[in-house]
C-alpha positions as a printed Julia matrix, in Angstrom:
344×3 Matrix{Float64}:
 -13.99   38.18   -63.63
 -12.18   40.89   -61.51
 -13.13   44.15   -62.49
 -10.7    46.34   -64.42
 -10.7    49.8    -65.14
 -10.75   51.05   -68.2
  -8.09   53.3    -69.47
  -8.62   57.53   -69.11
  -9.69   59.37   -72.22
  -8.87   62.51   -73.36
  -6.07   64.75   -73.02
  -3.55   64.39   -69.96
  -3.82   68.24   -69.59
  -6.09   70.59   -71.2
  -5.71   74.73   -70.72
  -8.73   76.71   -72.44
  -9.0    80.25   -72.79
  -6.05   81.05   -70.72
  -5.83   84.39   -69.64
  -3.35   85.91   -67.02
  -2.12   89.97   -66.7
   0.47   91.67   -64.2
   0.52   95.3    -62.37
   3.52   97.19   -63.74
   3.88  100.45   -62.71
   4.04  102.76   -65.87
   4.44  106.5    -64.57
   5.37  107.95   -61.21
   1.15  108.54   -60.87
   0.18  105.01   -61.99
   0.2   101.09   -63.02
  -1.12   99.44   -65.64
  -1.8    95.85   -67.29
   0.13   93.52   -69.12
  -1.49   90.79   -70.47
   1.0    88.21   -70.51
  -1.22   85.01   -71.55
  -4.28   86.55   -73.46
  -6.93   83.2    -74.13
  -4.16   81.0    -74.58
  -5.45   76.72   -75.63
  -3.18   74.03   -75.56
  -3.56   69.91   -75.39
  -0.35   67.79   -73.64
  -1.63   63.78   -73.93
   0.31   60.95   -72.21
   3.33   60.36   -72.78
   4.0    62.91   -75.23
   6.93   66.08   -75.6
   4.63   69.15   -76.42
   7.0    72.1    -77.78
   6.4    75.32   -77.38
   8.24   77.97   -79.52
   8.45   81.44   -80.11
  10.89   84.62   -79.25
  11.56   86.48   -75.6
   8.19   88.06   -73.94
   6.28   85.24   -75.51
   4.46   83.71   -72.63
   5.62   80.72   -72.3
   7.39   81.07   -68.92
   4.32   82.41   -67.92
   2.32   79.62   -69.4
   4.59   77.09   -67.69
   4.12   78.72   -63.95
   0.31   78.73   -65.31
   0.51   75.4    -65.65
   2.66   74.61   -62.79
  -0.09   76.24   -60.31
   2.88   78.69   -59.26
   0.26   81.59   -60.9
  -4.03   81.66   -61.19
  -5.21   82.51   -64.03
  -7.54   86.06   -64.31
  -9.64   83.67   -67.06
  -9.54   80.69   -68.21
  -9.65   76.86   -67.46
  -6.92   74.59   -66.39
  -7.95   70.75   -66.51
  -5.35   67.69   -65.33
  -7.24   64.72   -65.63
 -10.39   65.78   -65.93
 -10.12   67.76   -62.51
  -9.69   71.44   -61.72
  -6.4    71.74   -59.97
  -7.03   75.51   -59.03
 -10.4    73.85   -56.83
  -8.16   71.44   -55.21
  -7.2    72.15   -51.21
  -5.31   70.79   -48.04
  -4.05   66.84   -49.34
  -6.04   66.42   -52.79
  -3.83   69.62   -53.41
  -1.03   68.3    -52.05
  -1.31   65.43   -54.05
  -1.64   66.79   -57.12
   1.35   68.57   -56.73
   3.75   65.98   -57.12
   2.6    65.45   -59.75
   3.5    67.59   -61.99
   7.3    68.95   -61.37
  10.18   71.11   -63.42
  13.19   71.16   -64.5
  14.98   74.49   -64.71
  17.28   76.07   -67.33
  19.99   76.57   -64.95
  21.38   73.86   -63.25
  24.46   76.44   -61.16
  21.65   78.03   -59.9
  18.82   76.02   -59.25
  20.75   73.08   -56.71
  21.13   74.04   -53.14
  25.05   74.32   -53.18
  24.61   73.42   -49.64
  23.01   70.21   -49.62
  25.0    66.85   -51.53
  22.98   64.83   -54.69
  20.84   62.27   -52.44
  19.64   65.37   -50.01
  19.15   67.51   -53.69
  16.82   64.05   -55.11
  15.27   63.25   -51.45
  14.56   66.32   -50.36
  11.02   66.65   -51.58
   9.69   63.92   -49.57
   9.84   65.24   -47.11
   6.71   67.28   -48.09
   5.45   64.28   -49.67
   6.49   61.94   -46.57
   3.96   59.13   -47.51
   5.15   58.39   -51.55
   8.82   56.41   -50.23
   8.9    54.6    -46.7
  12.31   56.79   -44.96
  14.46   52.98   -44.52
  13.56   53.42   -48.04
  14.84   56.69   -49.25
  19.03   56.04   -50.0
  18.11   53.1    -52.26
  14.96   55.07   -54.35
  18.15   57.14   -54.2
  21.01   55.33   -55.56
  18.56   53.9    -58.47
  17.14   57.37   -59.87
  21.45   58.18   -59.83
  21.76   55.55   -61.86
  18.52   55.85   -64.14
  19.77   59.17   -65.06
  23.74   58.82   -65.47
  24.9    58.88   -62.31
  26.45   56.41   -59.95
  25.29   55.61   -56.8
  28.68   56.88   -55.13
  28.23   60.51   -56.61
  25.13   60.24   -53.51
  27.79   62.34   -51.43
  28.95   65.0    -53.5
  28.01   68.61   -53.39
  26.99   70.51   -57.06
  30.41   71.91   -56.99
  31.97   69.05   -57.5
  29.65   68.34   -60.98
  30.06   69.6    -64.34
  26.96   71.05   -65.41
  25.13   68.43   -67.96
  25.87   66.15   -64.29
  24.27   68.95   -62.27
  21.33   69.38   -64.76
  20.96   64.73   -64.64
  20.43   65.5    -60.62
  17.15   68.08   -61.31
  16.19   65.31   -63.82
  16.28   62.89   -60.62
  14.86   65.43   -58.01
  11.74   65.49   -60.51
  11.78   62.45   -60.98
  11.45   61.31   -56.83
   7.74   62.28   -57.04
   7.2    60.07   -59.87
   4.74   62.78   -62.07
   2.85   62.58   -64.8
   4.08   65.92   -66.14
   7.57   67.47   -66.6
   7.57   71.23   -67.4
  11.43   71.7    -69.4
  12.51   75.32   -69.24
  15.4    75.41   -71.48
  16.91   72.29   -69.73
  20.12   71.81   -72.35
  20.45   75.9    -73.23
  22.87   76.6    -70.45
  24.71   73.62   -71.92
  27.79   72.65   -74.28
  26.36   70.74   -77.17
  27.85   67.66   -76.99
  25.76   67.47   -73.25
  23.24   68.63   -74.6
  22.47   65.67   -77.03
  22.9    63.23   -74.28
  20.69   65.23   -71.8
  18.08   65.28   -74.92
  18.48   61.21   -75.16
  18.47   60.54   -71.39
  15.43   62.95   -71.48
  14.1    60.38   -74.63
  14.92   57.09   -72.59
  12.86   57.99   -69.62
   9.94   59.06   -71.36
   9.88   55.8    -72.82
  10.76   54.15   -70.29
   8.32   55.38   -67.21
   5.88   56.91   -69.54
   6.44   60.65   -68.68
   4.81   63.14   -70.26
   7.38   67.08   -70.98
   6.07   70.78   -71.82
   9.24   71.4    -73.59
  10.05   74.84   -73.68
  13.85   76.2    -75.73
  13.92   79.61   -77.97
  15.99   76.4    -80.13
  14.0    75.4    -82.58
  16.38   72.75   -83.88
  16.42   71.13   -80.53
  12.7    71.11   -80.69
  12.17   69.35   -83.85
  14.35   66.64   -82.42
  12.49   65.7    -79.04
   8.84   67.38   -79.64
   5.81   64.97   -80.96
   3.89   68.91   -81.09
   4.32   72.33   -81.51
   2.61   75.92   -80.25
   3.72   78.25   -81.28
   3.34   81.42   -79.0
   3.24   85.1    -80.22
   3.06   87.87   -77.81
   0.61   85.97   -75.39
  -1.01   83.93   -77.5
  -1.09   80.16   -79.61
  -1.29   81.68   -83.1
   0.24   77.79   -84.7
  -0.38   73.69   -83.58
   0.75   70.51   -85.08
   2.92   68.26   -85.47
   6.69   68.8    -85.28
   7.05   67.37   -89.36
   3.77   69.28   -90.13
   4.72   73.01   -88.24
   8.72   72.49   -89.74
   7.51   71.46   -93.64
   3.89   73.3    -93.4
   3.2    76.19   -91.65
   0.41   78.41   -91.49
   1.02   80.75   -89.71
   3.17   83.81   -91.42
   5.03   84.1    -87.73
   5.55   80.37   -87.63
   7.24   80.89   -91.04
   9.14   83.62   -90.27
  10.06   81.89   -87.12
  11.92   78.7    -89.54
  12.75   80.61   -91.48
  15.7    82.26   -89.59
  16.44   79.11   -88.0
  20.29   78.09   -89.78
  20.18   76.1    -92.51
  19.9    72.45   -91.41
  16.4    73.12   -90.42
  15.6    73.7    -93.26
  17.23   71.26   -94.93
  13.54   69.58   -96.53
  12.99   73.41   -98.32
  16.33   74.73   -99.52
  14.35   77.0   -101.25
  12.45   78.83   -98.66
  12.71   81.99   -98.7
  14.21   84.08   -95.65
  11.49   86.51   -94.21
  12.61   89.25   -92.59
  10.09   91.0    -90.02
   9.38   94.38   -89.38
   9.66   96.47   -86.51
  10.14   95.53   -82.83
   7.47   93.5    -81.25
   4.9    94.98   -79.43
   4.02   96.3    -75.73
   1.6    93.5    -74.46
   0.92   96.24   -72.66
  -0.94   97.85   -75.1
  -0.75   95.26   -78.24
  -2.32   96.22   -81.94
  -6.16   95.2    -82.02
  -6.9    92.57   -84.15
  -4.19   90.46   -84.51
  -1.57   90.81   -82.41
   0.91   89.47   -85.38
  -0.36   92.13   -88.47
   1.74   94.88   -87.75
   4.79   93.32   -88.52
   2.99   90.25   -91.04
   3.21   91.53   -95.18
  -0.04   89.89   -95.26
  -2.29   91.81   -93.72
  -4.85   93.82   -94.76
  -8.03   95.76   -92.81
  -9.52   92.46   -91.37
  -6.45   91.59   -89.51
  -6.49   95.38   -87.77
 -10.91   94.99   -87.05
 -11.36   91.48   -85.46
  -8.9    88.89   -84.0
  -8.33   85.89   -86.14
 -10.21   82.67   -84.42
  -8.34   79.11   -84.31
  -9.11   76.95   -86.81
  -8.09   73.7    -88.46
  -5.83   74.05   -91.93
  -4.43   71.73   -93.71
  -6.81   69.13   -93.37
  -6.12   68.25   -90.37
  -8.19   69.0    -87.43
  -4.82   68.61   -84.8
  -3.19   71.38   -87.57
  -4.43   74.46   -86.36
  -3.58   78.86   -86.32
  -5.4    81.88   -85.3
  -4.93   83.57   -88.85
  -7.0    85.37   -91.69
  -5.13   84.45   -93.81
  -2.99   81.23   -93.95
  -0.05   80.28   -95.91
  -1.09   77.89   -98.76
   0.02   74.57   -98.25
   2.18   74.57  -101.61
   3.28   78.06  -100.79
   4.17   78.53   -97.13
   7.87   77.72   -97.72
   7.52   81.04   -99.63
   5.63   82.94   -97.45
   3.26   84.03   -99.62
  -0.66   84.2    -98.32
  -3.11   81.49   -99.58
  -6.59   82.85   -97.83
């Protein structure tokens, strides 16, 4: 009998303890360190969509850049299909890079206006020359255009001749040109009209069902995340404070910051818990240059106690579900998470 290859086991992508700091000017006398990521743990399964949410400046984009190997972490490890991509060199590194691609936020700025659609989509093949033979490239471009809902005749049109939604479709086709395993979507619909947003989100879902690609989906829009994500990771000031299935995060948040974030969402998102209290956070987000001791959220948390200032909370399973974790000394109780009461 012919030998069969066992399917891969475990997450497609695993980040453990990722830390990344940047030197920033503080005064005329010198600079200081800004810790954009602080011990981030994350997993992404095959064919899964992981939603990444949090306030501006929480580290979402820095994490995306590390996952794309555009930034090297100061500490921690990144494993992709069991391999450390930061240890790869030469042809092995080039082959890995095609496996993780990106769809950018701004479809107007992310496309070179001097290239037509065919040139934009086929541009990655100039680097990865062996992926698609030159004689097959025109046909492959046509198939990719049709796959994202455009016409084959659009191949020779330039970005300025397309609408915003159509440009984002070209960006998606360009990402798909290298047959990636993971696509990092950085606010991919935030610059689009609402009706166009729905079309692009449906397209991403259809492509995932057809191709089995995984998404890391970064967004400020919680309604979009609830629609597209299988799991959600909530970030605050450089760290992941809660991770769980989309249903658990939205109906049973256990970290006080997650509960506050959800309570600020439009009421349709809270239709499953219409009595949920609106939680108003006091104070400004602390500076990542000089973060609070212990729990970084404690300065805005109404459940904070002395322990929170002394010790950073460990990431632990909550709700009796090992896949639902939170970094909190006093996680909210399952029956009272909607009202913001303490469960610890």
